[in-house]
Amino acid sequence: MDLNNIKNIEKDAISSIVSATLEELENIRVKFLGKKGLLKEALNKISGLSLEEKKVIGKEINDLKDKIESYIANRKEELIAKEKEEQLKKEKIDITLPGKPFKQFKIHPLSIVISDIIKIFTKLGFSVEEGPEIEEEYYNFDALNIPDYHPARDDQDSFYIRDKKLLRTQTSGVQIRVMEKQKPPIAIISPGRCYRKDDVDATHSPIFHQIEGLVVDTDVSFSDLKGILKLFAKEMFGEGTNVRFRPDFFPFTEPSAEVAFTCISCGGKGCSMCKGTGWIEVAGCGMVDPEVFKNVGIDYEKYKGYAFGMGIERIAMIKYRIPDIRLFYENDVRFLDQFYNF
Ligand code: DAH
């Protein structure tokens, strides 16, 4: 064993380390530095040398051990860096590609109309109440003085669930819920979804929206009702809008009226939208029937009230000249895109 041998081991180690892969490096480490490796073997072989030689060659072997360790470590670092670089190259995102266009969100026309109606009535001092869409027969019919034999209670017209529960056919039940928990004076509106077994066509949908109104106080008259609906019509459709009241019948109001607004399409002259009449029906209304007050324990000698119920789709169709109710529910973006943005 001499210095030449050591130099040869070093050359051998360097040449295999510089071209080694990560996996091969471990084998190289074992080959040179392992318990039975070449350096151990060399150390074993110096026992026969003189003390001086042992010192010189032993130091060379130990130095070589450190060198090989650092060659391996450097090569390992180099290989890991290279691997990372390649991976980054492979996964590079091409930021020059055009992005996917982002569709801007618009509000559904029914939501716009509901919030417009709420704005008008809250300005007048009304508050907003909500009622359940799965309603008890009692609130949807009985308490509103709608008798058992009334055709609206028929399975043909209402979606019954069970246990005297159904999908509400009108928002009028909210009147009862409010009067049960609140003492007069009362001034509320209540927008919401309603359901009826209607066949779908241009003006009918089994799901639709109504907005209910109720005012109860000691000094309330039919002219207050007329005044509030006139004011609403002008705020919603413009100053030139007139309101027509014609006698009608609802079991929960007496007297009752059907309400029509001037057709905004023709200004009252008559067109296809108003079927030549110049008017468009939008609501039912009337003075709260004493029977209803009895059902909720309000003194009907002392208090009077008026109520109204409007079809929200109707109002939206007039306001935005929408020809077919089905358009509200199809979620076709070409339709939805036409309405106001935020
Ligand atoms: N709920 C009635 C309907 O669906 C509309 C209505 C009429 C509501 C008269 C009222 C009212 O509050 O007083 O046809």
GROMACS .gro file of C-alpha atoms and ligand atoms in nm:
model
  356
    1MET     CA    1   0.000   0.000   0.000
    2ASP     CA    2   0.150   0.332  -0.107
    3LEU     CA    3   0.050   0.684  -0.202
    4ASN     CA    4   0.001   0.577  -0.561
    5ASN     CA    5  -0.264   0.328  -0.457
    6ILE     CA    6  -0.445   0.602  -0.267
    7LYS     CA    7  -0.429   0.838  -0.568
    8ASN     CA    8  -0.575   0.564  -0.786
    9ILE     CA    9  -0.862   0.508  -0.544
   10GLU     CA   10  -0.929   0.884  -0.553
   11LYS     CA   11  -0.928   0.897  -0.936
   12ASP     CA   12  -1.157   0.598  -0.950
   13ALA     CA   13  -1.395   0.756  -0.696
   14ILE     CA   14  -1.405   1.096  -0.872
   15SER     CA   15  -1.470   0.949  -1.216
   16SER     CA   16  -1.759   0.737  -1.092
   17ILE     CA   17  -1.908   1.017  -0.878
   18VAL     CA   18  -1.915   1.287  -1.150
   19SER     CA   19  -2.129   1.075  -1.381
   20ALA     CA   20  -2.339   0.898  -1.116
   21THR     CA   21  -2.714   0.916  -1.084
   22LEU     CA   22  -2.882   0.965  -0.746
   23GLU     CA   23  -2.940   0.592  -0.711
   24GLU     CA   24  -2.582   0.506  -0.807
   25LEU     CA   25  -2.436   0.747  -0.550
   26GLU     CA   26  -2.540   0.524  -0.263
   27ASN     CA   27  -2.366   0.224  -0.418
   28ILE     CA   28  -2.054   0.434  -0.471
   29ARG     CA   29  -2.061   0.543  -0.107
   30VAL     CA   30  -2.078   0.181   0.003
   31LYS     CA   31  -1.805   0.081  -0.239
   32PHE     CA   32  -1.555   0.340  -0.110
   33LEU     CA   33  -1.666   0.434   0.240
   34GLY     CA   34  -1.862   0.130   0.356
   35LYS     CA   35  -1.755  -0.107   0.634
   36LYS     CA   36  -1.606  -0.339   0.375
   37GLY     CA   37  -1.523  -0.054   0.137
   38LEU     CA   38  -1.197   0.024  -0.043
   39LEU     CA   39  -1.079   0.277   0.217
   40LYS     CA   40  -1.132   0.029   0.501
   41GLU     CA   41  -0.941  -0.228   0.301
   42ALA     CA   42  -0.657   0.021   0.244
   43LEU     CA   43  -0.643   0.103   0.614
   44ASN     CA   44  -0.618  -0.267   0.694
   45LYS     CA   45  -0.330  -0.298   0.454
   46ILE     CA   46  -0.108  -0.036   0.621
   47SER     CA   47  -0.041  -0.250   0.928
   48GLY     CA   48   0.275  -0.387   0.769
   49LEU     CA   49   0.426  -0.042   0.702
   50SER     CA   50   0.674   0.152   0.918
   51LEU     CA   51   0.543   0.397   1.176
   52GLU     CA   52   0.643   0.698   0.960
   53GLU     CA   53   0.474   0.553   0.654
   54LYS     CA   54   0.167   0.455   0.857
   55LYS     CA   55   0.133   0.818   0.969
   56VAL     CA   56   0.161   0.965   0.618
   57ILE     CA   57  -0.054   0.708   0.439
   58GLY     CA   58  -0.309   0.683   0.725
   59LYS     CA   59  -0.360   1.061   0.703
   60GLU     CA   60  -0.395   1.042   0.323
   61ILE     CA   61  -0.663   0.775   0.363
   62ASN     CA   62  -0.852   0.979   0.621
   63ASP     CA   63  -0.830   1.293   0.407
   64LEU     CA   64  -0.955   1.096   0.108
   65LYS     CA   65  -1.249   0.975   0.315
   66ASP     CA   66  -1.349   1.339   0.378
   67LYS     CA   67  -1.297   1.430   0.015
   68ILE     CA   68  -1.510   1.143  -0.114
   69GLU     CA   69  -1.784   1.236   0.131
   70SER     CA   70  -1.789   1.591   0.004
   71TYR     CA   71  -1.775   1.484  -0.363
   72ILE     CA   72  -2.078   1.265  -0.302
   73ALA     CA   73  -2.259   1.542  -0.117
   74ASN     CA   74  -2.187   1.795  -0.394
   75ARG     CA   75  -2.298   1.557  -0.666
   76LYS     CA   76  -2.614   1.481  -0.473
   77GLU     CA   77  -2.694   1.852  -0.438
   78GLU     CA   78  -2.626   1.908  -0.805
   79LEU     CA   79  -2.854   1.619  -0.907
   80ILE     CA   80  -3.137   1.734  -0.680
   81ALA     CA   81  -3.114   2.090  -0.815
   82LYS     CA   82  -3.120   1.958  -1.171
   83GLU     CA   83  -3.422   1.740  -1.100
   84LYS     CA   84  -3.607   2.036  -0.950
   85GLU     CA   85  -3.523   2.255  -1.246
   86GLU     CA   86  -3.651   1.995  -1.488
   87GLN     CA   87  -3.970   1.956  -1.291
   88LEU     CA   88  -4.024   2.333  -1.291
   89LYS     CA   89  -3.968   2.341  -1.665
   90LYS     CA   90  -4.221   2.065  -1.714
   91GLU     CA   91  -4.484   2.227  -1.494
   92LYS     CA   92  -4.435   2.578  -1.622
   93ILE     CA   93  -4.764   2.764  -1.668
   94ASP     CA   94  -4.797   2.941  -1.995
   95ILE     CA   95  -4.922   3.280  -1.881
   96THR     CA   96  -4.949   3.400  -2.236
   97LEU     CA   97  -5.254   3.180  -2.297
   98PRO     CA   98  -5.574   3.388  -2.298
   99GLY     CA   99  -5.785   3.333  -1.981
  100LYS     CA  100  -6.142   3.201  -1.976
  101PRO     CA  101  -6.386   3.493  -1.999
  102PHE     CA  102  -6.553   3.561  -1.663
  103LYS     CA  103  -6.927   3.595  -1.687
  104GLN     CA  104  -7.047   3.892  -1.492
  105PHE     CA  105  -7.325   3.814  -1.250
  106LYS     CA  106  -7.660   3.989  -1.297
  107ILE     CA  107  -7.964   4.003  -1.074
  108HIS     CA  108  -8.272   3.803  -1.176
  109PRO     CA  109  -8.555   4.033  -1.294
  110LEU     CA  110  -8.791   3.894  -1.027
  111SER     CA  111  -8.539   3.981  -0.757
  112ILE     CA  112  -8.504   4.333  -0.900
  113VAL     CA  113  -8.881   4.381  -0.894
  114ILE     CA  114  -8.916   4.240  -0.541
  115SER     CA  115  -8.649   4.474  -0.411
  116ASP     CA  116  -8.807   4.772  -0.594
  117ILE     CA  117  -9.147   4.692  -0.437
  118ILE     CA  118  -8.990   4.655  -0.092
  119LYS     CA  119  -8.814   4.992  -0.133
  120ILE     CA  120  -9.140   5.168  -0.219
  121PHE     CA  121  -9.340   5.021   0.070
  122THR     CA  122  -9.070   5.050   0.335
  123LYS     CA  123  -9.044   5.421   0.247
  124LEU     CA  124  -9.415   5.440   0.334
  125GLY     CA  125  -9.360   5.281   0.676
  126PHE     CA  126  -9.436   4.916   0.595
  127SER     CA  127  -9.213   4.645   0.734
  128VAL     CA  128  -9.128   4.315   0.563
  129GLU     CA  129  -9.248   3.982   0.702
  130GLU     CA  130  -9.189   3.631   0.577
  131GLY     CA  131  -9.398   3.318   0.602
  132PRO     CA  132  -9.330   2.948   0.537
  133GLU     CA  133  -9.370   2.803   0.188
  134ILE     CA  134  -9.485   2.473   0.341
  135GLU     CA  135  -9.800   2.603   0.505
  136GLU     CA  136 -10.072   2.458   0.721
  137GLU     CA  137 -10.421   2.437   0.573
  138TYR     CA  138 -10.536   2.649   0.862
  139TYR     CA  139 -10.326   2.952   0.760
  140ASN     CA  140 -10.360   2.905   0.386
  141PHE     CA  141 -10.740   2.853   0.393
  142ASP     CA  142 -10.941   2.816   0.718
  143ALA     CA  143 -10.829   3.129   0.899
  144LEU     CA  144 -10.875   3.326   0.577
  145ASN     CA  145 -11.240   3.230   0.575
  146ILE     CA  146 -11.199   3.002   0.273
  147PRO     CA  147 -11.453   2.727   0.332
  148ASP     CA  148 -11.397   2.353   0.299
  149TYR     CA  149 -11.594   2.332  -0.022
  150HIS     CA  150 -11.399   2.610  -0.195
  151PRO     CA  151 -11.255   2.482  -0.526
  152ALA     CA  152 -10.908   2.623  -0.441
  153ARG     CA  153 -10.881   2.360  -0.165
  154ASP     CA  154 -10.922   2.082  -0.414
  155ASP     CA  155 -10.632   1.845  -0.471
  156GLN     CA  156 -10.652   1.954  -0.832
  157ASP     CA  157 -10.536   2.304  -0.750
  158SER     CA  158 -10.301   2.272  -0.454
  159PHE     CA  159  -9.990   2.069  -0.388
  160TYR     CA  160 -10.079   1.886  -0.066
  161ILE     CA  161  -9.805   1.727   0.138
  162ARG     CA  162  -9.960   1.550   0.439
  163ASP     CA  163 -10.091   1.620   0.790
  164LYS     CA  164 -10.299   1.913   0.662
  165LYS     CA  165  -9.991   2.075   0.510
  166LEU     CA  166  -9.950   2.207   0.157
  167LEU     CA  167  -9.727   2.430  -0.054
  168ARG     CA  168  -9.891   2.765   0.001
  169THR     CA  169 -10.112   2.879  -0.283
  170GLN     CA  170 -10.097   3.245  -0.184
  171THR     CA  171  -9.904   3.475   0.051
  172SER     CA  172 -10.229   3.573   0.227
  173GLY     CA  173 -10.162   3.325   0.510
  174VAL     CA  174  -9.887   3.557   0.632
  175GLN     CA  175 -10.163   3.805   0.727
  176ILE     CA  176 -10.289   3.554   0.984
  177ARG     CA  177  -9.943   3.472   1.117
  178VAL     CA  178  -9.865   3.843   1.163
  179MET     CA  179 -10.198   3.926   1.330
  180GLU     CA  180 -10.158   3.630   1.568
  181LYS     CA  181  -9.832   3.763   1.704
  182GLN     CA  182  -9.859   4.140   1.657
  183LYS     CA  183 -10.109   4.390   1.798
  184PRO     CA  184 -10.235   4.674   1.575
  185PRO     CA  185 -10.120   4.913   1.439
  186ILE     CA  186  -9.986   4.680   1.169
  187ALA     CA  187  -9.839   4.775   0.830
  188ILE     CA  188  -9.656   4.489   0.659
  189ILE     CA  189  -9.573   4.350   0.319
  190SER     CA  190  -9.470   3.993   0.257
  191PRO     CA  191  -9.313   3.879  -0.068
  192GLY     CA  192  -9.263   3.513  -0.147
  193ARG     CA  193  -9.308   3.204  -0.358
  194CYS     CA  194  -9.644   3.037  -0.409
  195TYR     CA  195  -9.743   2.712  -0.576
  196ARG     CA  196 -10.049   2.595  -0.768
  197LYS     CA  197 -10.120   2.299  -0.991
  198ASP     CA  198 -10.147   2.520  -1.298
  199ASP     CA  199 -10.063   2.395  -1.645
  200VAL     CA  200  -9.767   2.583  -1.784
  201ASP     CA  201  -9.834   2.835  -2.057
  202ALA     CA  202  -9.728   3.191  -2.143
  203THR     CA  203  -9.905   3.336  -1.838
  204HIS     CA  204  -9.922   3.042  -1.593
  205SER     CA  205  -9.656   2.865  -1.392
  206PRO     CA  206  -9.694   2.619  -1.102
  207ILE     CA  207  -9.439   2.831  -0.915
  208PHE     CA  208  -9.493   3.204  -0.897
  209HIS     CA  209  -9.445   3.494  -0.660
  210GLN     CA  210  -9.685   3.719  -0.477
  211ILE     CA  211  -9.650   4.012  -0.248
  212GLU     CA  212  -9.903   4.051   0.027
  213GLY     CA  213  -9.987   4.376   0.203
  214LEU     CA  214 -10.177   4.427   0.529
  215VAL     CA  215 -10.262   4.739   0.727
  216VAL     CA  216 -10.465   4.728   1.049
  217ASP     CA  217 -10.545   5.029   1.266
  218THR     CA  218 -10.837   5.207   1.430
  219ASP     CA  219 -10.894   5.446   1.143
  220VAL     CA  220 -10.837   5.267   0.813
  221SER     CA  221 -11.066   5.301   0.510
  222PHE     CA  222 -11.100   5.181   0.153
  223SER     CA  223 -10.978   5.522   0.034
  224ASP     CA  224 -10.649   5.464   0.222
  225LEU     CA  225 -10.614   5.138   0.029
  226LYS     CA  226 -10.683   5.317  -0.300
  227GLY     CA  227 -10.435   5.589  -0.211
  228ILE     CA  228 -10.155   5.351  -0.125
  229LEU     CA  229 -10.198   5.142  -0.441
  230LYS     CA  230 -10.214   5.456  -0.660
  231LEU     CA  231  -9.896   5.581  -0.501
  232PHE     CA  232  -9.733   5.244  -0.557
  233ALA     CA  233  -9.842   5.235  -0.925
  234LYS     CA  234  -9.692   5.577  -0.994
  235GLU     CA  235  -9.366   5.498  -0.814
  236MET     CA  236  -9.331   5.166  -0.994
  237PHE     CA  237  -9.447   5.256  -1.346
  238GLY     CA  238  -9.433   5.636  -1.365
  239GLU     CA  239  -9.647   5.943  -1.287
  240GLY     CA  240  -9.887   5.883  -1.576
  241THR     CA  241 -10.007   5.549  -1.438
  242ASN     CA  242 -10.370   5.527  -1.329
  243VAL     CA  243 -10.536   5.264  -1.114
  244ARG     CA  244 -10.874   5.104  -1.174
  245PHE     CA  245 -11.073   4.927  -0.900
  246ARG     CA  246 -11.355   4.692  -0.992
  247PRO     CA  247 -11.571   4.491  -0.753
  248ASP     CA  248 -11.451   4.136  -0.699
  249PHE     CA  249 -11.484   3.865  -0.437
  250PHE     CA  250 -11.232   3.719  -0.195
  251PRO     CA  251 -11.346   3.530   0.115
  252PHE     CA  252 -11.107   3.720   0.341
  253THR     CA  253 -11.194   4.076   0.235
  254GLU     CA  254 -11.527   4.260   0.226
  255PRO     CA  255 -11.569   4.458   0.011
  256SER     CA  256 -11.313   4.323  -0.232
  257ALA     CA  257 -11.175   4.463  -0.554
  258GLU     CA  258 -10.967   4.367  -0.851
  259VAL     CA  259 -10.693   4.620  -0.930
  260ALA     CA  260 -10.563   4.715  -1.273
  261PHE     CA  261 -10.293   4.964  -1.375
  262THR     CA  262 -10.277   5.163  -1.699
  263CYS     CA  263 -10.098   4.952  -1.961
  264ILE     CA  264  -9.750   5.101  -1.982
  265SER     CA  265  -9.700   4.963  -2.328
  266CYS     CA  266  -9.970   5.177  -2.490
  267GLY     CA  267 -10.041   5.431  -2.214
  268GLY     CA  268 -10.404   5.318  -2.198
  269LYS     CA  269 -10.493   5.338  -2.568
  270GLY     CA  270 -10.516   4.962  -2.608
  271CYS     CA  271 -10.256   4.726  -2.752
  272SER     CA  272 -10.176   4.356  -2.776
  273MET     CA  273 -10.023   4.350  -2.428
  274CYS     CA  274 -10.344   4.470  -2.261
  275LYS     CA  275 -10.562   4.289  -2.515
  276GLY     CA  276 -10.696   4.622  -2.634
  277THR     CA  277 -10.840   4.726  -2.296
  278GLY     CA  278 -10.572   4.980  -2.191
  279TRP     CA  279 -10.557   4.813  -1.846
  280ILE     CA  280 -10.356   4.534  -1.693
  281GLU     CA  281 -10.479   4.346  -1.385
  282VAL     CA  282 -10.213   4.323  -1.117
  283ALA     CA  283 -10.374   4.264  -0.777
  284GLY     CA  284 -10.665   4.169  -0.559
  285CYS     CA  285 -10.750   4.374  -0.254
  286GLY     CA  286 -11.017   4.470  -0.003
  287MET     CA  287 -11.108   4.551   0.356
  288VAL     CA  288 -11.021   4.275   0.602
  289ASP     CA  289 -11.331   4.063   0.665
  290PRO     CA  290 -11.452   4.069   1.030
  291GLU     CA  291 -11.447   3.685   1.022
  292VAL     CA  292 -11.069   3.701   0.972
  293PHE     CA  293 -11.030   3.942   1.264
  294LYS     CA  294 -11.237   3.701   1.477
  295ASN     CA  295 -11.000   3.414   1.389
  296VAL     CA  296 -10.699   3.605   1.521
  297GLY     CA  297 -10.870   3.765   1.820
  298ILE     CA  298 -10.861   4.125   1.698
  299ASP     CA  299 -11.157   4.338   1.804
  300TYR     CA  300 -11.338   4.404   1.474
  301GLU     CA  301 -11.554   4.676   1.627
  302LYS     CA  302 -11.245   4.874   1.718
  303TYR     CA  303 -11.008   4.794   1.431
  304LYS     CA  304 -11.032   4.811   1.053
  305GLY     CA  305 -10.785   4.682   0.799
  306TYR     CA  306 -10.708   4.656   0.432
  307ALA     CA  307 -10.514   4.392   0.245
  308PHE     CA  308 -10.383   4.341  -0.104
  309GLY     CA  309 -10.201   4.070  -0.296
  310MET     CA  310 -10.006   4.132  -0.615
  311GLY     CA  311  -9.854   3.896  -0.868
  312ILE     CA  312  -9.484   3.974  -0.892
  313GLU     CA  313  -9.433   3.803  -1.230
  314ARG     CA  314  -9.718   4.016  -1.364
  315ILE     CA  315  -9.546   4.334  -1.251
  316ALA     CA  316  -9.208   4.224  -1.389
  317MET     CA  317  -9.369   4.127  -1.722
  318ILE     CA  318  -9.527   4.469  -1.754
  319LYS     CA  319  -9.220   4.660  -1.638
  320TYR     CA  320  -8.973   4.479  -1.865
  321ARG     CA  321  -9.221   4.384  -2.142
  322ILE     CA  322  -9.154   4.014  -2.091
  323PRO     CA  323  -9.396   3.822  -2.316
  324ASP     CA  324  -9.381   3.478  -2.151
  325ILE     CA  325  -9.373   3.377  -1.782
  326ARG     CA  326  -9.166   3.067  -1.863
  327LEU     CA  327  -8.865   3.289  -1.938
  328PHE     CA  328  -8.827   3.363  -1.564
  329TYR     CA  329  -8.758   2.999  -1.482
  330GLU     CA  330  -8.554   2.874  -1.774
  331ASN     CA  331  -8.233   3.046  -1.659
  332ASP     CA  332  -8.130   3.117  -2.015
  333VAL     CA  333  -7.844   3.367  -1.985
  334ARG     CA  334  -7.947   3.539  -2.308
  335PHE     CA  335  -8.266   3.635  -2.123
  336LEU     CA  336  -8.112   3.704  -1.782
  337ASP     CA  337  -7.839   3.920  -1.937
  338GLN     CA  338  -8.087   4.187  -2.040
  339PHE     CA  339  -8.154   4.321  -1.694
  340TYR     CA  340  -7.976   4.566  -1.472
  341ASN     CA  341  -7.648   4.502  -1.322
  342PHE     CA  342  -7.568   4.580  -0.963
  343DAH     N1  343 -10.446   3.589  -0.238
  343DAH     C1  344 -10.523   3.637  -0.349
  343DAH     C2  345 -10.495   3.550  -0.471
  343DAH     O1  346 -10.402   3.474  -0.470
  343DAH     C3  347 -10.492   3.780  -0.378
  343DAH     C4  348 -10.550   3.872  -0.275
  343DAH     C5  349 -10.677   3.924  -0.292
  343DAH     C6  350 -10.480   3.906  -0.162
  343DAH     C7  351 -10.731   4.011  -0.199
  343DAH     C8  352 -10.532   3.991  -0.066
  343DAH     C9  353 -10.660   4.043  -0.087
  343DAH     O2  354 -10.470   4.026   0.045
  343DAH     O3  355 -10.710   4.127   0.005
  343DAH     O4  356 -10.564   3.559  -0.567
   0.00000   0.00000   0.00000
